[in-house]
Amino acid sequence: MKKFKVGLLGMGNVGTGAYKTLEMNRELIASRVGADIDITKILELDVKRKRDVNVSPDQFTQNPDDILTDPEIDIVIELLGGIEPATGFMLKAMENGKHVVTANKAAIAADFDKLVGTAEKRRVMFRFEGSVGGGIPILNALTKPLLANEYTEVLGILNGTTNYILTQMAENGSPYAQALSDAQAKGFAEADPTADVEGHDVANKLSILISLVFGARVHPNDIPTEGITKISMADIEAAAKAGSKIKLIAAAKRENGALEYSVKPTLIPFSHPLAGVSNEFNAIFVKGNAVGELMFYGRGAGPLPTGSAVIGDVIEIVRALRGDGR
Ligand code: HSE
């Protein structure tokens, strides 16, 4: 059976989830794809961390060029997080003819044109399904089966950590700090959870959605953004008395040719479908002029849901390389 070799940059929560997804479904994936997919090398400093996967010490390297310039490696998965050195590594991998998969929303939102442009120039595939909505295949839906539509609006809950915190505060009376530390322990939060609770992670994701939905580049710093750090238990109780939940909502729409966008805590009536989206789940509404309204729902954070999206991207690349358009 043909073998495809993959290099992994970063084995934190999501890197471990991607590795685990491939490990637990290896035979199933091989039978579906008609090829073996192997993560052969892993760039990671923390080789001692206990991970619930079978990884041998000689798979680890501390030298990025062992992966980025290895002619045997077909696909590079970047899961380091942050803008640099992640972006430089992805560009170098592309320059060396490697296909790239990432879930790094900060890097994509900051340098969308450069990353997509370099992939086009070097004729390699660049996929980033795991960057928005964790395991929800929203980017695939927007860029393939829904492409016949003109989109008019996209909105939703795009951060698992903050949705988990707001849910735990509202439903279990958990203090904010406790809920945040639980979200970190479950592997939902960013390395620096400030990005989650201040709304920057959602702004990155909304920036990516705006690129794909409206074909417009809006830098995340230009998206009016408010997180959840000012939300108190009293606010949540007052919202409940008024028949609403507080949710961190990202929204973008085009009206009369003008784009409007924001990230902010919003009162959602109990009767609204978004009010039922709890814990680390995300939901994304899209409006298209042919399809009407659609809602996508699933786990928006966590090692395995995001790992599912990452390995799904790898599989799509392998199938394309094999000329398998079924
Ligand atoms: N920290 C992110 C979240 C991870 O909580 O949604 C998934 O992008």
XYZ file of C-alpha atoms and ligand atoms in Angstrom:
334
model
C 0.000 0.000 0.000
C 1.241 3.479 -0.836
C 2.551 5.390 2.196
C 2.252 9.120 2.847
C 4.606 10.628 5.396
C 3.505 13.466 7.601
C 5.564 15.777 9.805
C 3.885 17.276 12.857
C 4.934 20.670 14.232
C 3.813 20.793 17.864
C 2.433 18.046 20.082
C 0.380 19.991 22.608
C -3.329 19.333 23.159
C -4.419 19.499 19.525
C -1.261 17.836 18.191
C -1.834 14.937 20.562
C -5.520 14.821 19.522
C -4.581 14.673 15.842
C -2.020 11.935 16.480
C -4.565 9.995 18.565
C -7.267 10.325 15.878
C -4.920 8.815 13.304
C -3.737 6.129 15.732
C -7.196 4.953 16.798
C -8.639 4.895 13.260
C -5.493 3.968 11.305
C -6.875 0.853 9.597
C -10.258 2.370 8.884
C -8.619 5.422 7.325
C -6.200 3.273 5.290
C -9.089 1.200 3.947
C -11.018 4.336 3.005
C -8.102 6.165 1.437
C -6.225 3.199 -0.017
C -2.991 4.459 1.512
C -1.164 4.462 4.832
C -0.749 7.810 6.532
C 2.112 7.986 9.036
C 3.211 10.817 11.282
C 6.917 10.049 11.103
C 8.505 13.128 12.718
C 7.348 15.508 15.415
C 8.839 18.888 16.271
C 8.365 19.241 20.017
C 10.505 20.484 22.887
C 8.487 18.792 25.629
C 9.285 15.138 24.923
C 8.690 14.031 28.520
C 5.031 15.072 28.833
C 2.722 12.094 29.412
C 0.565 11.633 26.341
C -2.060 8.965 25.852
C -0.552 7.860 22.496
C 2.139 5.474 21.275
C 4.948 7.736 20.226
C 8.577 6.706 20.273
C 11.350 9.055 21.423
C 13.126 8.860 18.053
C 10.106 10.425 16.312
C 10.823 13.694 18.138
C 13.139 16.353 16.826
C 14.036 19.842 17.996
C 15.183 20.923 14.545
C 12.329 22.207 12.313
C 14.409 21.561 9.169
C 14.299 17.833 9.908
C 10.664 18.138 8.823
C 10.518 21.231 6.590
C 13.291 20.098 4.251
C 12.915 16.317 4.462
C 12.180 15.170 0.873
C 10.351 12.113 2.235
C 7.686 14.180 3.998
C 4.625 14.931 1.855
C 2.446 16.847 4.311
C 3.253 19.139 7.240
C 0.729 19.631 10.053
C 1.359 22.859 11.949
C -0.123 22.933 15.451
C 2.321 25.141 17.319
C -0.158 27.979 17.786
C 0.761 31.676 17.694
C 1.870 33.660 14.663
C 5.632 33.041 14.685
C 7.512 30.845 14.210
C 4.416 28.958 12.957
C 3.860 31.126 9.854
C 7.527 31.046 8.839
C 7.554 27.263 9.180
C 4.396 26.884 7.070
C 5.806 29.136 4.341
C 9.086 27.224 4.340
C 7.234 23.906 4.105
C 5.281 25.236 1.102
C 8.451 26.565 -0.523
C 9.793 23.025 -0.203
C 6.751 21.621 -2.020
C 4.951 20.265 1.034
C 1.213 20.426 1.528
C 0.248 22.146 4.763
C -2.550 21.567 7.274
C -3.050 23.815 10.275
C -5.615 24.670 12.954
C -3.755 27.864 13.869
C -6.370 30.589 13.591
C -4.072 33.341 14.873
C -1.535 32.659 12.115
C -4.119 32.342 9.327
C -6.052 35.453 10.365
C -2.850 37.507 10.562
C -1.395 36.385 7.210
C -4.269 34.914 5.199
C -3.213 36.303 1.815
C 0.430 35.365 2.248
C -0.300 31.782 3.268
C -2.991 31.171 0.650
C -0.943 33.033 -2.004
C 2.238 31.066 -1.295
C 0.319 27.779 -1.442
C -1.106 28.793 -4.835
C 2.279 29.930 -6.125
C 4.003 26.749 -5.010
C 1.045 24.617 -6.207
C 0.591 22.918 -2.869
C -2.602 22.375 -0.868
C -3.218 24.456 2.241
C -6.089 23.387 4.480
C -7.249 24.738 7.828
C -10.605 23.208 8.744
C -9.668 22.861 12.441
C -9.075 26.600 12.760
C -12.787 27.502 13.036
C -15.391 25.547 14.981
C -13.094 22.683 16.073
C -14.657 19.476 14.732
C -17.469 21.225 12.799
C -16.724 21.014 9.041
C -17.825 24.607 8.458
C -14.995 25.749 6.167
C -15.441 22.723 3.954
C -19.191 23.408 3.745
C -18.681 27.081 2.889
C -16.035 26.444 0.249
C -17.559 23.395 -1.437
C -21.225 22.347 -1.234
C -22.468 25.901 -0.535
C -20.381 27.659 -3.183
C -23.425 28.211 -5.385
C -24.668 30.817 -2.886
C -24.076 34.465 -2.328
C -23.683 34.709 1.431
C -25.366 37.530 3.297
C -24.686 36.715 6.931
C -22.635 34.512 9.243
C -22.933 34.462 13.019
C -22.474 32.176 15.955
C -20.647 30.905 18.988
C -17.039 30.289 17.968
C -15.145 29.732 21.206
C -15.463 26.620 23.348
C -13.625 27.971 26.394
C -15.810 31.044 26.904
C -18.998 29.129 26.123
C -17.935 26.525 28.691
C -17.273 29.237 31.295
C -20.599 31.020 30.669
C -22.480 27.699 30.788
C -20.828 26.571 34.032
C -21.474 29.958 35.661
C -25.134 29.954 34.566
C -26.012 26.320 35.164
C -23.814 25.233 38.064
C -23.073 28.546 39.749
C -19.331 27.862 39.217
C -17.086 30.831 39.871
C -15.423 32.267 36.746
C -11.887 31.252 37.815
C -12.939 27.664 38.540
C -14.738 27.335 35.200
C -11.705 28.726 33.345
C -9.345 26.349 35.086
C -11.663 23.396 34.214
C -11.690 24.526 30.556
C -7.877 24.610 30.610
C -7.695 21.126 32.166
C -9.987 19.770 29.432
C -7.662 21.144 26.738
C -10.138 23.734 25.366
C -8.224 26.916 26.186
C -5.362 28.538 24.284
C -1.863 28.347 25.808
C -2.549 31.883 27.028
C -6.296 31.883 27.794
C -6.373 35.683 27.549
C -6.947 35.115 23.829
C -10.122 33.187 24.676
C -11.630 35.327 27.413
C -10.853 38.677 25.755
C -12.479 37.532 22.495
C -9.299 37.631 20.353
C -9.604 33.952 19.430
C -13.146 34.602 18.183
C -11.973 37.663 16.231
C -9.349 35.474 14.515
C -12.016 32.927 13.582
C -14.441 35.609 12.384
C -11.689 37.147 10.256
C -11.166 33.745 8.575
C -14.924 33.304 8.051
C -15.201 36.804 6.528
C -12.384 35.925 4.091
C -14.204 32.806 2.923
C -17.794 34.057 3.094
C -17.393 37.593 1.765
C -14.021 37.383 0.002
C -12.917 40.395 2.079
C -9.855 40.728 4.261
C -10.576 42.178 7.678
C -7.660 41.984 10.071
C -8.746 40.663 13.508
C -7.421 43.857 15.132
C -9.985 45.787 13.070
C -12.928 43.755 14.356
C -14.632 45.487 17.325
C -14.078 42.880 20.025
C -15.281 42.497 23.592
C -14.683 39.333 25.643
C -16.374 37.927 28.733
C -14.076 39.180 31.495
C -16.545 41.870 32.582
C -19.493 39.462 32.857
C -20.410 38.866 36.499
C -22.623 36.250 38.102
C -25.100 39.091 38.756
C -25.250 39.822 34.977
C -25.919 36.146 34.263
C -28.661 35.971 36.912
C -30.278 39.169 35.648
C -30.251 37.772 32.092
C -31.869 34.535 33.308
C -34.633 36.467 35.102
C -35.317 38.254 31.823
C -35.541 34.881 29.984
C -32.108 35.092 28.293
C -28.592 33.699 28.332
C -25.417 35.676 27.788
C -23.407 34.236 24.883
C -20.226 35.483 23.217
C -21.459 36.077 19.670
C -19.422 36.682 16.526
C -21.398 38.215 13.677
C -20.739 39.517 10.178
C -23.209 40.600 7.543
C -23.283 42.507 4.294
C -26.040 45.057 3.987
C -26.369 47.413 1.026
C -22.822 46.547 0.043
C -21.327 47.429 3.453
C -19.773 44.815 5.745
C -20.581 44.956 9.471
C -18.872 42.760 12.023
C -18.360 42.406 15.758
C -17.516 40.059 18.607
C -19.406 40.757 21.833
C -21.397 39.247 24.702
C -25.040 39.229 23.624
C -28.358 38.440 25.287
C -29.932 35.414 23.613
C -33.543 34.532 24.513
C -34.059 31.004 25.884
C -36.224 30.238 22.826
C -33.366 30.949 20.361
C -31.428 27.867 19.103
C -28.110 29.469 20.157
C -29.286 29.474 23.790
C -29.156 25.667 23.745
C -25.497 25.593 22.692
C -23.678 24.704 25.919
C -20.189 24.101 27.248
C -17.495 23.591 24.577
C -20.047 23.273 21.784
C -20.051 25.852 19.000
C -22.772 26.750 16.520
C -22.527 28.715 13.302
C -25.457 30.190 11.357
C -24.970 30.960 7.685
C -27.431 32.622 5.332
C -27.121 32.036 1.598
C -29.348 33.532 -1.089
C -30.233 30.123 -2.523
C -30.016 27.753 0.440
C -31.551 30.091 3.056
C -30.510 29.629 6.690
C -28.246 26.831 7.860
C -26.916 26.046 11.310
C -23.836 23.936 12.030
C -23.382 22.524 15.518
C -20.732 20.444 17.274
C -17.726 20.455 19.551
C -15.769 23.628 18.856
C -12.750 22.842 21.033
C -10.896 19.885 22.445
C -8.069 17.639 21.281
C -10.106 14.933 19.536
C -12.763 17.075 17.792
C -10.043 19.386 16.461
C -7.854 16.348 15.723
C -10.723 14.967 13.636
C -10.756 18.143 11.514
C -6.961 18.159 11.155
C -6.733 14.530 10.057
C -9.756 15.058 7.796
C -7.716 17.720 5.993
C -4.751 15.344 5.713
C -7.027 12.670 4.250
C -8.445 15.131 1.680
C -4.909 15.990 0.599
C -3.930 12.331 0.311
C -7.050 11.607 -1.744
C -6.299 14.532 -4.057
C -2.681 13.366 -4.447
C -3.997 9.956 -5.409
C -6.328 11.529 -7.959
C -9.290 10.153 -6.051
C -12.139 12.548 -6.735
C -14.970 10.266 -5.604
N -9.346 27.911 22.581
C -10.212 27.576 21.501
C -11.635 27.505 22.009
C -9.798 26.273 20.886
O -11.816 27.452 23.227
O -12.564 27.512 21.213
C -10.514 25.908 19.627
O -10.230 26.814 18.596
